[in-house]
Coordinates of C-alpha atoms in Angstrom, one line a residue:
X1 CA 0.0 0.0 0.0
X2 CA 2.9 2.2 0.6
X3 CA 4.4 1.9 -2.9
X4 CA 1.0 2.8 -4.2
X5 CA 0.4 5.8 -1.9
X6 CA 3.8 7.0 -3.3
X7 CA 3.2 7.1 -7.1
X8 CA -0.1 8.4 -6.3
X9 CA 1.6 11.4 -4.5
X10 CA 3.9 11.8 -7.3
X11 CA 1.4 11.7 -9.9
X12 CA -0.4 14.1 -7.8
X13 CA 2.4 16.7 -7.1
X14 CA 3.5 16.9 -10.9
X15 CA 0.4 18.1 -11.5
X16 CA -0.1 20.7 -8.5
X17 CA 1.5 23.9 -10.5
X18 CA -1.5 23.9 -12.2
X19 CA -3.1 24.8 -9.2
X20 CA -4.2 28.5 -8.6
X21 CA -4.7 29.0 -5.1
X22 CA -1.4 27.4 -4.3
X23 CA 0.6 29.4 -7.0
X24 CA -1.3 32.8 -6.4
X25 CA -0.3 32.3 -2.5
X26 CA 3.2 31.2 -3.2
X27 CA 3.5 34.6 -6.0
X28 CA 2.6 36.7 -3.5
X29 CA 4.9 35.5 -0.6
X30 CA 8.0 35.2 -3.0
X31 CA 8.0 31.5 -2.6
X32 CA 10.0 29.6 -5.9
X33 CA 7.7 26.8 -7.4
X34 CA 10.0 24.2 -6.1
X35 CA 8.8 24.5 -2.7
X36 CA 5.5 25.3 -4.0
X37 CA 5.7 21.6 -4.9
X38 CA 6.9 20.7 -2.2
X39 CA 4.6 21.9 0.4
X40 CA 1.3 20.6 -1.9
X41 CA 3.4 17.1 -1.6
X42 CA 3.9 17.3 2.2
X43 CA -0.3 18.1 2.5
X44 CA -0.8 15.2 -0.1
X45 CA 1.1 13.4 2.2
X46 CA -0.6 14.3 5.3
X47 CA -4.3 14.1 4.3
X48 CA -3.3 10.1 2.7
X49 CA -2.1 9.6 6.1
X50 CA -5.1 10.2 7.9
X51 CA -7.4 8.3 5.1
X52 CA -4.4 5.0 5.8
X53 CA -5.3 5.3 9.6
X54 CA -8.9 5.2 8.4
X55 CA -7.7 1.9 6.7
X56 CA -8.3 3.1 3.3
X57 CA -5.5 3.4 0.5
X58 CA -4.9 6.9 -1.2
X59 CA -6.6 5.4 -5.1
X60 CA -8.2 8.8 -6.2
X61 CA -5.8 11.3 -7.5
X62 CA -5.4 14.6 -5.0
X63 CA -5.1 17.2 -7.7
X64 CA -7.7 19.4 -7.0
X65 CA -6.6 22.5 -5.5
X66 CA -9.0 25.8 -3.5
X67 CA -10.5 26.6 -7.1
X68 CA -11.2 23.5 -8.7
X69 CA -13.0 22.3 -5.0
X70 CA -15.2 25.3 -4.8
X71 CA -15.8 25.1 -8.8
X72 CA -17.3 21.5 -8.0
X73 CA -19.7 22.8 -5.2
X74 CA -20.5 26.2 -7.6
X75 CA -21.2 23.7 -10.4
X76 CA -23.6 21.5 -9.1
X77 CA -25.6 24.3 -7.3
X78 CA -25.6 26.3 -10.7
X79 CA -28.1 29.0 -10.3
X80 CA -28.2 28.7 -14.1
X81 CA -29.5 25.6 -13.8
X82 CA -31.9 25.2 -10.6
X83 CA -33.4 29.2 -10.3
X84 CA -34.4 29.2 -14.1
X85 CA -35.8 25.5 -14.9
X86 CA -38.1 25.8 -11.7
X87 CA -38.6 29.1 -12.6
X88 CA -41.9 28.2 -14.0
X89 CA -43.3 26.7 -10.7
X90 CA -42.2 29.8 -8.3
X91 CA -43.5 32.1 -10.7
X92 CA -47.0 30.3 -10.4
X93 CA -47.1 29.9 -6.9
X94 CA -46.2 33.2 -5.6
X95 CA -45.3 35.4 -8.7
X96 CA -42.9 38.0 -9.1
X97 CA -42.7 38.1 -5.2
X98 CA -41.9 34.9 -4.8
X99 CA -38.3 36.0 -6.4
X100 CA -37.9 39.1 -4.6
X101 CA -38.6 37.3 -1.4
X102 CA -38.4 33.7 -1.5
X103 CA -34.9 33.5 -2.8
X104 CA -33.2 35.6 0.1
X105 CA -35.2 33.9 2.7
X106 CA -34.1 30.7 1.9
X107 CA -30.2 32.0 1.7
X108 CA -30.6 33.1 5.2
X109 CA -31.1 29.9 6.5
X110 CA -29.4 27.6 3.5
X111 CA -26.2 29.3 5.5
X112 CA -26.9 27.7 8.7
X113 CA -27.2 24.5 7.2
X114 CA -23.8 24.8 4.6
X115 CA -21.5 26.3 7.8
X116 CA -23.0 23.2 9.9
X117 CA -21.7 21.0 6.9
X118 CA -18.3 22.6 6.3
X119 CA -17.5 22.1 10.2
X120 CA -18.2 19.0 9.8
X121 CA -15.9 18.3 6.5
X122 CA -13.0 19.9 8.7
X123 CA -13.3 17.0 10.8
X124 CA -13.8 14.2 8.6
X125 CA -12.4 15.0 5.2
X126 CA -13.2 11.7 3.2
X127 CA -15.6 10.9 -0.1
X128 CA -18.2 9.7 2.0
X129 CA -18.8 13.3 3.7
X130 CA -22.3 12.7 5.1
X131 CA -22.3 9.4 5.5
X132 CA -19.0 9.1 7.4
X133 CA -20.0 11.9 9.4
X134 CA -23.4 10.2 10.8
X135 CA -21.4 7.2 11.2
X136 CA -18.8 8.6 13.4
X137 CA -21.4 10.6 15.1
X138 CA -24.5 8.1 15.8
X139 CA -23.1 4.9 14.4
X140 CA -23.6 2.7 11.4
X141 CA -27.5 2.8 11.2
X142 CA -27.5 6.8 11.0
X143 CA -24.7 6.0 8.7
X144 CA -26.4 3.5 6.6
X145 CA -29.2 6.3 5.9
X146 CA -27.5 8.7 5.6
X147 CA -25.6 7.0 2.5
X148 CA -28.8 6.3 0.8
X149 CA -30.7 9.5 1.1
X150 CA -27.5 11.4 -0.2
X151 CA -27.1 8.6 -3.3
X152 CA -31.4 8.8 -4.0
X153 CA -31.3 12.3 -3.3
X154 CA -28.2 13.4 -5.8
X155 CA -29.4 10.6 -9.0
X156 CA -32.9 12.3 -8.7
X157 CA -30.8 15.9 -8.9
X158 CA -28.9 14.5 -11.8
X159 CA -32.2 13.3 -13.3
X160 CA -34.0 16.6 -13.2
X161 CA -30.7 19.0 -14.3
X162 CA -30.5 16.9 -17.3
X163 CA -33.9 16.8 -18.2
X164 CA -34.6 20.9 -17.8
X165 CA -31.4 21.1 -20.0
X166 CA -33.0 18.9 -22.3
X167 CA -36.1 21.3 -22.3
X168 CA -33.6 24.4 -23.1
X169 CA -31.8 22.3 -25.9
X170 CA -35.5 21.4 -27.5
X171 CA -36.7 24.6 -29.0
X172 CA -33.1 25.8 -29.8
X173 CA -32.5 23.1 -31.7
X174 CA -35.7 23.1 -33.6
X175 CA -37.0 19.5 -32.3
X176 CA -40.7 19.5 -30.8
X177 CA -40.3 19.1 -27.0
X178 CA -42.7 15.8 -27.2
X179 CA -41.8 13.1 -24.3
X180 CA -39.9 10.9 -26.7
X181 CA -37.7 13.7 -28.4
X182 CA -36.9 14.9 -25.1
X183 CA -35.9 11.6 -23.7
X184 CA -33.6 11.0 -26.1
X185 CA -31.8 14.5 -25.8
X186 CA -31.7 13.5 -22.0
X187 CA -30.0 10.0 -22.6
X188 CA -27.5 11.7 -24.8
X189 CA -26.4 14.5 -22.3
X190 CA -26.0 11.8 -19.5
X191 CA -24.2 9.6 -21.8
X192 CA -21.8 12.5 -22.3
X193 CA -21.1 13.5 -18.6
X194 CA -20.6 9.5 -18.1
X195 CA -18.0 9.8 -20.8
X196 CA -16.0 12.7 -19.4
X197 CA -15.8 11.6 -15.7
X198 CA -14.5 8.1 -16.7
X199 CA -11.6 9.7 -18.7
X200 CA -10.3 11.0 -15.1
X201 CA -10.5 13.4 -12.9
X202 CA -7.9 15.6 -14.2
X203 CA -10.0 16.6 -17.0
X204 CA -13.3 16.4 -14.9
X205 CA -11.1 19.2 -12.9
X206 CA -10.4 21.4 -15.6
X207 CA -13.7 21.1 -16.9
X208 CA -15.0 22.1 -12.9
X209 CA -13.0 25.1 -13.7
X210 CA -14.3 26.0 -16.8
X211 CA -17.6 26.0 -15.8
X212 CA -16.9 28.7 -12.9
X213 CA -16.2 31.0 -15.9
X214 CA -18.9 29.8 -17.8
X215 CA -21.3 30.6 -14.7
X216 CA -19.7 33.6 -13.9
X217 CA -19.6 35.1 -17.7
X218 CA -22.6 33.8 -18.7
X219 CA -24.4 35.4 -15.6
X220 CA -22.9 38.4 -16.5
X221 CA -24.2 38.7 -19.8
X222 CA -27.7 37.2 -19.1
X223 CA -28.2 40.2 -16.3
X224 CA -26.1 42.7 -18.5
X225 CA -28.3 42.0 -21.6
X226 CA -31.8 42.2 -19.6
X227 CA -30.8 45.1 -18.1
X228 CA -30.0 46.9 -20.8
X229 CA -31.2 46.2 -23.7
X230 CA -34.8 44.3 -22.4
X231 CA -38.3 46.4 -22.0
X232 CA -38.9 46.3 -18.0
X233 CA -41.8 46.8 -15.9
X234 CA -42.0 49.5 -13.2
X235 CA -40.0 48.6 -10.0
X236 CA -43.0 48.0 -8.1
X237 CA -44.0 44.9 -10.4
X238 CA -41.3 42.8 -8.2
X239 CA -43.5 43.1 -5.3
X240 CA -46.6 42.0 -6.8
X241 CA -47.8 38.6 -5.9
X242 CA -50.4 36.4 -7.7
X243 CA -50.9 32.8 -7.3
X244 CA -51.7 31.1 -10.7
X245 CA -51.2 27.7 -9.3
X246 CA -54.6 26.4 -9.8
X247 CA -54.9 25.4 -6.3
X248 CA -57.4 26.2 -4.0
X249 CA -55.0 27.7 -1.2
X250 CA -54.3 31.0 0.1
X251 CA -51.7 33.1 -1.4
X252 CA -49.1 32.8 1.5
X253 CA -49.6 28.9 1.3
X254 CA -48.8 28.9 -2.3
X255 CA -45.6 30.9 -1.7
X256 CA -44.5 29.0 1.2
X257 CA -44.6 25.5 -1.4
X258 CA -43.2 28.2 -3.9
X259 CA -39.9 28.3 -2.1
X260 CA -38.7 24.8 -3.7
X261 CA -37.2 26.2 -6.7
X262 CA -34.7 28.5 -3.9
X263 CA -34.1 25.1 -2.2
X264 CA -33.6 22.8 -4.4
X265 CA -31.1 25.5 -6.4
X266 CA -29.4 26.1 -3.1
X267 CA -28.2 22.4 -3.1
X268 CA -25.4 20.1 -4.0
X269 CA -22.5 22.7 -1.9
X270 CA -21.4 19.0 -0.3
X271 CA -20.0 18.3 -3.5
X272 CA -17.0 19.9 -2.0
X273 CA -16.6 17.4 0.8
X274 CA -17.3 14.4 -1.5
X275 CA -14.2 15.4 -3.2
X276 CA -12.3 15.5 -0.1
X277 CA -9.9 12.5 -1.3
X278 CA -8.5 14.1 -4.2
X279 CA -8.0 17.8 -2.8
X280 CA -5.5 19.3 -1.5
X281 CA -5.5 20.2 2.0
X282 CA -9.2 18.9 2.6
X283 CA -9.6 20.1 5.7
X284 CA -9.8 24.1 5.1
X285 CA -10.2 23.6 1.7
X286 CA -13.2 21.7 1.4
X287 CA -15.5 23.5 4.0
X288 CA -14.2 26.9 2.5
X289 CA -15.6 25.5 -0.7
X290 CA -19.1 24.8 0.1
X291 CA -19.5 28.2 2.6
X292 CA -18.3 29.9 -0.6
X293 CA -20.2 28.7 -3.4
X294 CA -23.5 29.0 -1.4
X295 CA -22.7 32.3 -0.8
X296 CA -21.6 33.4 -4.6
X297 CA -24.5 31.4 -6.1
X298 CA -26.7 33.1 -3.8
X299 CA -25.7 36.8 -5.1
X300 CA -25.6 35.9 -8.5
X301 CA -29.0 33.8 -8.6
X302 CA -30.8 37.0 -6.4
X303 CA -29.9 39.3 -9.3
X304 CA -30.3 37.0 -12.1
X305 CA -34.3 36.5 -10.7
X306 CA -34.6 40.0 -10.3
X307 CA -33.3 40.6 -14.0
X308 CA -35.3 37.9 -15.3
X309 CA -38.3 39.2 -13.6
X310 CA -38.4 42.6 -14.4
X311 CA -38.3 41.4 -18.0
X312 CA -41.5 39.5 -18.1
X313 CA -44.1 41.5 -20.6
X314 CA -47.0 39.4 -19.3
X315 CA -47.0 36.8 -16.5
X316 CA -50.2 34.9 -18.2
X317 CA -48.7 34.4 -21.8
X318 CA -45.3 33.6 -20.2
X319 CA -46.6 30.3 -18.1
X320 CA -48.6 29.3 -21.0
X321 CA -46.0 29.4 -23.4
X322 CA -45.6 26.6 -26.2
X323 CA -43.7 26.0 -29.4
X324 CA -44.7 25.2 -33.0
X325 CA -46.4 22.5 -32.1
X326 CA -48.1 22.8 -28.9
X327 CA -45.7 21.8 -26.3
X328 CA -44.9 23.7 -23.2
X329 CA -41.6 25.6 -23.6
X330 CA -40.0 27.1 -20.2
X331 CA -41.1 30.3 -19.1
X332 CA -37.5 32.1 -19.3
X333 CA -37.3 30.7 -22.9
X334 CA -40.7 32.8 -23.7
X335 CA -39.1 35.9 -21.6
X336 CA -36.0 35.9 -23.1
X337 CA -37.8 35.0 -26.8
X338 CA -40.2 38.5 -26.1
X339 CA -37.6 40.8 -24.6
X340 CA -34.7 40.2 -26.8
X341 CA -36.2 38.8 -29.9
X342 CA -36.0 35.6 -30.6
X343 CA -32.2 34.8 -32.3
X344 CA -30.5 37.3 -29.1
X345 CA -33.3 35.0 -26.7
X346 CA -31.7 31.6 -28.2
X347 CA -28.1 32.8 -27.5
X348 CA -28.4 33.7 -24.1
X349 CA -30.7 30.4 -23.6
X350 CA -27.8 28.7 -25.1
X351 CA -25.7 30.2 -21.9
X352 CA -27.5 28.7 -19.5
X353 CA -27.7 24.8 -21.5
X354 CA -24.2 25.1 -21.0
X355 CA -24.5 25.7 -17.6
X356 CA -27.1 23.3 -17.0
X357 CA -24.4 20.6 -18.9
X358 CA -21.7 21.5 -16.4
X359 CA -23.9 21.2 -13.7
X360 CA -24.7 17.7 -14.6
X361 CA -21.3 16.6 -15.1
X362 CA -20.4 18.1 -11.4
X363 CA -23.2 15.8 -10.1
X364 CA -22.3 12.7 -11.8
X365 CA -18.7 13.4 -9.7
X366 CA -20.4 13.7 -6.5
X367 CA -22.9 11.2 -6.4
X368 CA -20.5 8.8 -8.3
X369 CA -17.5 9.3 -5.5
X370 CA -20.4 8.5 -2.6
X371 CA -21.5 5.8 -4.2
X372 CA -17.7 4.6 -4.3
X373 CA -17.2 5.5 -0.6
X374 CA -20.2 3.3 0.2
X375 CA -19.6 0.7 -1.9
X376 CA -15.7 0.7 -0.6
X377 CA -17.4 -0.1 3.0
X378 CA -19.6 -2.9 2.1
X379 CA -23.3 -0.7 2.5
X380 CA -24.4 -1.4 -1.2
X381 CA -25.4 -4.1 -3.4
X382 CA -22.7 -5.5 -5.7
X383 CA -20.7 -3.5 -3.6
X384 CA -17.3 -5.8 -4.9
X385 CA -18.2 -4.0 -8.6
X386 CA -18.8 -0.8 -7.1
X387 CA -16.2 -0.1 -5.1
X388 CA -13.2 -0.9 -8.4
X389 CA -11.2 1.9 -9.5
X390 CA -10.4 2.0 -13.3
X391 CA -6.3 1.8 -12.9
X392 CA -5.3 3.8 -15.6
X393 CA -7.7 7.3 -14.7
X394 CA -8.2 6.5 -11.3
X395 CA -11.9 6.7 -11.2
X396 CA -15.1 5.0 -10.0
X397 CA -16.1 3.9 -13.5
X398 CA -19.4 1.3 -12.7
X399 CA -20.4 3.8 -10.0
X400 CA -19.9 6.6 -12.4
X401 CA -22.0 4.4 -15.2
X402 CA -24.7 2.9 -12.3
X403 CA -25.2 6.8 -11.6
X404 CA -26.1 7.8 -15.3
X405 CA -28.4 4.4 -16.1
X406 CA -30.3 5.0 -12.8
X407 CA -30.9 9.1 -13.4
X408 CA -32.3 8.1 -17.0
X409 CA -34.7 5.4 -15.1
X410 CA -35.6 7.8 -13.0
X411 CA -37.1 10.3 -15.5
X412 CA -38.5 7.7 -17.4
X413 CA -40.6 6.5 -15.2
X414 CA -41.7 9.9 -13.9
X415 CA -44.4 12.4 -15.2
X416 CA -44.0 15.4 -12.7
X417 CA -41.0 17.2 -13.2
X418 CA -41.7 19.2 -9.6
X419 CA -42.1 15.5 -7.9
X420 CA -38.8 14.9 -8.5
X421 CA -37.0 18.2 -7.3
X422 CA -39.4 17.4 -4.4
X423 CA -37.6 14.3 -3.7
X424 CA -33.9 15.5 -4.4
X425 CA -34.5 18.3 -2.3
X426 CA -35.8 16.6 0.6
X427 CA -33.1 13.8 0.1
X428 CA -30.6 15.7 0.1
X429 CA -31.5 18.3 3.1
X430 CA -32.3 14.7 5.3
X431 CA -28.5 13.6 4.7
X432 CA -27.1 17.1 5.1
X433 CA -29.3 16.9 8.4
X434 CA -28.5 13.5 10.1
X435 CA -25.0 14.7 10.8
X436 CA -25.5 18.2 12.0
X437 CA -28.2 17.0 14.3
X438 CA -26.5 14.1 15.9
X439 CA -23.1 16.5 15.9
X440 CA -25.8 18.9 17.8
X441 CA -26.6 16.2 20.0
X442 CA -23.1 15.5 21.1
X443 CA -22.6 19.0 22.5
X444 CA -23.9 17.5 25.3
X445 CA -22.3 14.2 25.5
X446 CA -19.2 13.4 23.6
X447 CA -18.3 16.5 21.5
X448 CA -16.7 16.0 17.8
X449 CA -12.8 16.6 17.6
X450 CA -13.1 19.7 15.5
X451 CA -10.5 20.1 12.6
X452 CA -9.1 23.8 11.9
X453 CA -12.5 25.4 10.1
X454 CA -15.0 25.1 13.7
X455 CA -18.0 27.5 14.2
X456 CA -16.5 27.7 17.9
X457 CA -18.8 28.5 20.4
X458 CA -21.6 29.5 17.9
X459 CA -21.6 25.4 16.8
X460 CA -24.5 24.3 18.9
X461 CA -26.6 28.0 17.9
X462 CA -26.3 27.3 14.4
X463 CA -26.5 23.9 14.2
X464 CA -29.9 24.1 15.7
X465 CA -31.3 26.5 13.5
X466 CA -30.6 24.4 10.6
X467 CA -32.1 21.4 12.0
X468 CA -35.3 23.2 12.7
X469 CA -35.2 24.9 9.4
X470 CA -34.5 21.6 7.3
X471 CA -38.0 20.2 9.4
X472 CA -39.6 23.2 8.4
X473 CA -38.7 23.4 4.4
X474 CA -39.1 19.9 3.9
X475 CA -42.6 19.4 5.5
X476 CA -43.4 22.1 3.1
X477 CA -41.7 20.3 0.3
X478 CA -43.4 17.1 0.9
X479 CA -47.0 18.6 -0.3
X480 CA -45.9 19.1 -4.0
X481 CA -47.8 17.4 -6.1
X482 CA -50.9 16.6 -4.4
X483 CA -48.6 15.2 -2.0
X484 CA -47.1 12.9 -4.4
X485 CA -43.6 13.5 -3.3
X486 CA -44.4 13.3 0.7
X487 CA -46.3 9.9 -0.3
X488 CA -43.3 8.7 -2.5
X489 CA -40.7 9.6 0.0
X490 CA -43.0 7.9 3.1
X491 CA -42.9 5.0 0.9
X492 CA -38.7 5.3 0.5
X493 CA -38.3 5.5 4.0
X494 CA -40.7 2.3 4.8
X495 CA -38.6 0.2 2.1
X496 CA -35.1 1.3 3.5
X497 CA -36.5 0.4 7.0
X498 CA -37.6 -2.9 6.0
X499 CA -34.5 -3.3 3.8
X500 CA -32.3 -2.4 6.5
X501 CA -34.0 -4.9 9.3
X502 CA -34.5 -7.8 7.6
X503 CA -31.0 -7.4 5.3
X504 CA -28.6 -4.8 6.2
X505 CA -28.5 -4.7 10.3
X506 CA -26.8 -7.8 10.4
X507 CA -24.3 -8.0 7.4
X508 CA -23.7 -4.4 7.1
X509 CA -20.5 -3.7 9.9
X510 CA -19.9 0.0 8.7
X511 CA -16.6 1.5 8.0
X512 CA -13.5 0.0 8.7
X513 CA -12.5 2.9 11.3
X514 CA -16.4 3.0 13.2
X515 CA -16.1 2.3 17.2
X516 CA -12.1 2.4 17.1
X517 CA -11.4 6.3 17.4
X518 CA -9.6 6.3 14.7
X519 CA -11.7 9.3 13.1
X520 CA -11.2 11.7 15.9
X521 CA -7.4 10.4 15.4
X522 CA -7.3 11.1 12.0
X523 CA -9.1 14.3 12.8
X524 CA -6.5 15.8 14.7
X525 CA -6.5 18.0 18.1
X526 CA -8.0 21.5 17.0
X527 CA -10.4 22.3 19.0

């Protein structure tokens, strides 16, 4: 294992003046790029120290540096993507209001949750993230969970970023945005992101950091161009609320169910800690990440909406918008279509497909490396297959491929594209949870050994609110669809349950390192 963990480290440090936080740091301090190199080797070799005492070997490549971590977590949040293909549904439920205020209500308390989280990666800096956490926190049974809410939870994200790209793609390209048309255009995009993260994660890295530019840019000229060049409303058109829904429920109840498309946007930040294993210095790195693309996505998004929404000429026509042949088309195609014309509409729709592709590739990585954590520690079917790392690009390949298959059978056997944001959401924000709460709990038991990025004395304050807040949105989650998505994810839990009783209790033993302290070892002494 040590001859391995050496060419890894090797491999890893040839390629770490590619790095930009390390290089701008060293520039700055006058430091030559020899010991640049050699100070990214000596963290390399710290952080595949700590997984060894874990009892794992060092078999994903640690490349990625500050920028390439937080372009993973950046990525798969993708305001691009989340904030415009839901668009349609907030802008029914609460209209233009339910931008102005939904979106920076949700922030507020999305931060609670994303600093309980990065704490947490300081600790425990390994691809499992949230399932190692609840494992070294409550056991293997929270562990077990934990594992299968975040895998259920990010394949049903996957599902619904590739699909809403596939509805962008449709009327750009001409095709009538008919179910089997837009299946196809969805298989195709998830064959290409399973493509791209088996050829390694040395390209999946560059392409992380690509996107941030692609985000950023494209951002900047959807706002700039709506801004400036698109007909606006009056200022006081923001404020207005209207609930077009169809339900019968009070406006404030619509808005409150309206608040999905914030949540679900404002998701996929742990992205960050599932990379953990092939970044560089993991443990500041890695929580920085996620506190920082929650907080840039949030800016960005909040302005984007606001530019996007100022822009609409009619809020009727722009719900009930089709194509050529009768087939919905999404509302912020029809805005853009109205307020720039139609050929300046397609090119900034083409923007945010591009987004939406990088978004999906980000969440193959994710989901893919959990899988392979899981997998590594016996929790999964076929877990033998799972668990193999292709030798030449050191990557989960059959996770990366089981993630694509089961995102496509997903979609295709779903007809509500709101159902299953419901359930990603809800998925997600009950694995982000389980750890924060039973790290909550311990305050008053056995307290976590803290790694260098700790909340301090605020932990237990903030970790609370984000428990009570992830009750609150989720509850209100769970009613989408004529309660569709509460009654499908009451009938998840039931099946895990059973699944785990009759099956799992007894086989599954949880990680190698669970009842031995060798997580709080690995952890280190900050406090």
């Amino acid at each position: 294992m040590e001859d391995k963990k050496e060419e890894l480290s090797s491999d890893g440090s040839a390629e770490s003046g590619q790095l930009k936080p390390s290089l701008d740091a060293g520039a700055s301090s006058g430091a030559k790029p020899d010991a640049i190199q050699a100070a990214m080797a000596g963290a390399n070799s710290e952080h595949d120290t700590e997984l060894g005492r874990l009892g794992y070997a060092q078999e994903l490549f640690r490349t990625m540096g500050g920028f390439s971590n937080f372009a993973i977590g950046f990525s798969v949040v993708s305001v691009l993507t989340g904030a415009i293909t839901l668009y349609d549904y907030g802008l029914e439920m609460g209209g233009p209001a339910e931008m102005t205020f939904g979106w920076p209500i949700v922030t507020f308390f999305t931060m609670f949750v994303a600093l309980s989280m990065a704490e947490l990666a300081s600790s425990l800096p390994t691809s499992g993230a949230t399932y190692h956490w609840s494992c070294e926190l409550g056991g293997k049974n929270w562990g077990w969970f934990t594992a299968w809410f975040v895998i259920v939870g990010y394949i049903s994200a996957l599902a619904a970023i590739d699909y809403g790209c596939a509805q962008f793609l449709m009327p750009m390209l001409g095709i009538h945005s008919n179910p089997s048309n837009l299946l196809m255009v969805f298989g195709l995009l998830l064959v290409s992101h399973g493509l791209i993260n088996q050829y390694g994660i040395k390209l999946v890295s560059f392409l992380n950091d690509l996107s941030v530019t692609v985000h950023i840019v494209g951002l900047a000229v959807f706002i700039g161009v709506l801004l400036f060049f698109a007909p606006k409303q009056p200022i006081d058109f923001l404020f207005v609320g209207v609930n077009k829904s169809g339900q019968q429920i009070p406006y404030w109840g619509a808005f409150i169910l309206g608040l999905l498309q914030a949540q679900w946007t404002l998701a996929g930040y742990d992205s960050c800690a599932s990379v953990s294993e092939e970044t560089v210095d993991a443990r500041t790195t890695a929580p920085w990440g996620m506190v920082i693309s929650v907080v840039v996505s949030a800016i960005f998004g909040y302005i984007m909406l606001l530019a996007l929404t100022i822009s609409i000429h009619d809020i009727d026509k722009v719900i009930a918008a089709t194509d050529a042949g009768g087939n919905a088309i999404p509302a912020v195609v029809a805005i853009l279509s109205h307020a720039l014309g139609p050929s300046a509409g397609n090119a900034i729709s083409v923007i945010a497909s591009i987004a939406m592709w990088f978004c999906g590739l980000g969440a193959v990585t994710g989901v893919s490396r959990v899988i392979y954590a899981f997998a590594r520690d016996g929790g999964m079917p076929f877990s033998e297959h799972l668990k193999k790392v292709d030798e030449r690009n050191h990557v989960p390949v059959v996770a990366i491929w089981v993630t694509c298959i089961t995102a496509f059978i997903a979609v295709a056997g779903s007809g509500n594209y709101q159902v299953v944001t419901s359930i990603s959401t809800i998925c997600l924000y009950f694995a982000y949870t389980t750890p924060i709460f039973l790290h909550w709990r311990g305050h008053y038991s056995t307290p976590l050994v803290k790694g260098p990025w700790n909340l301090g004395k605020y932990s237990k304050l903030i970790n609370f609110v984000a428990v009570l807040w992830t009750i609150f949105i989720c509850s209100v989650i769970s009613i989408a669809g004529d309660f569709l998505a509460g009654k499908t994810m009451a009938g998840l839990l039931t099946f895990l349950t059973l699944w785990y009783l009759f099956v799992e209790r007894k086989r599954f033993t949880g990680p190698h390192w669970l009842g031995k302290g060798l997580a709080s070892s690995a952890a280190g002494t900050d406090q």
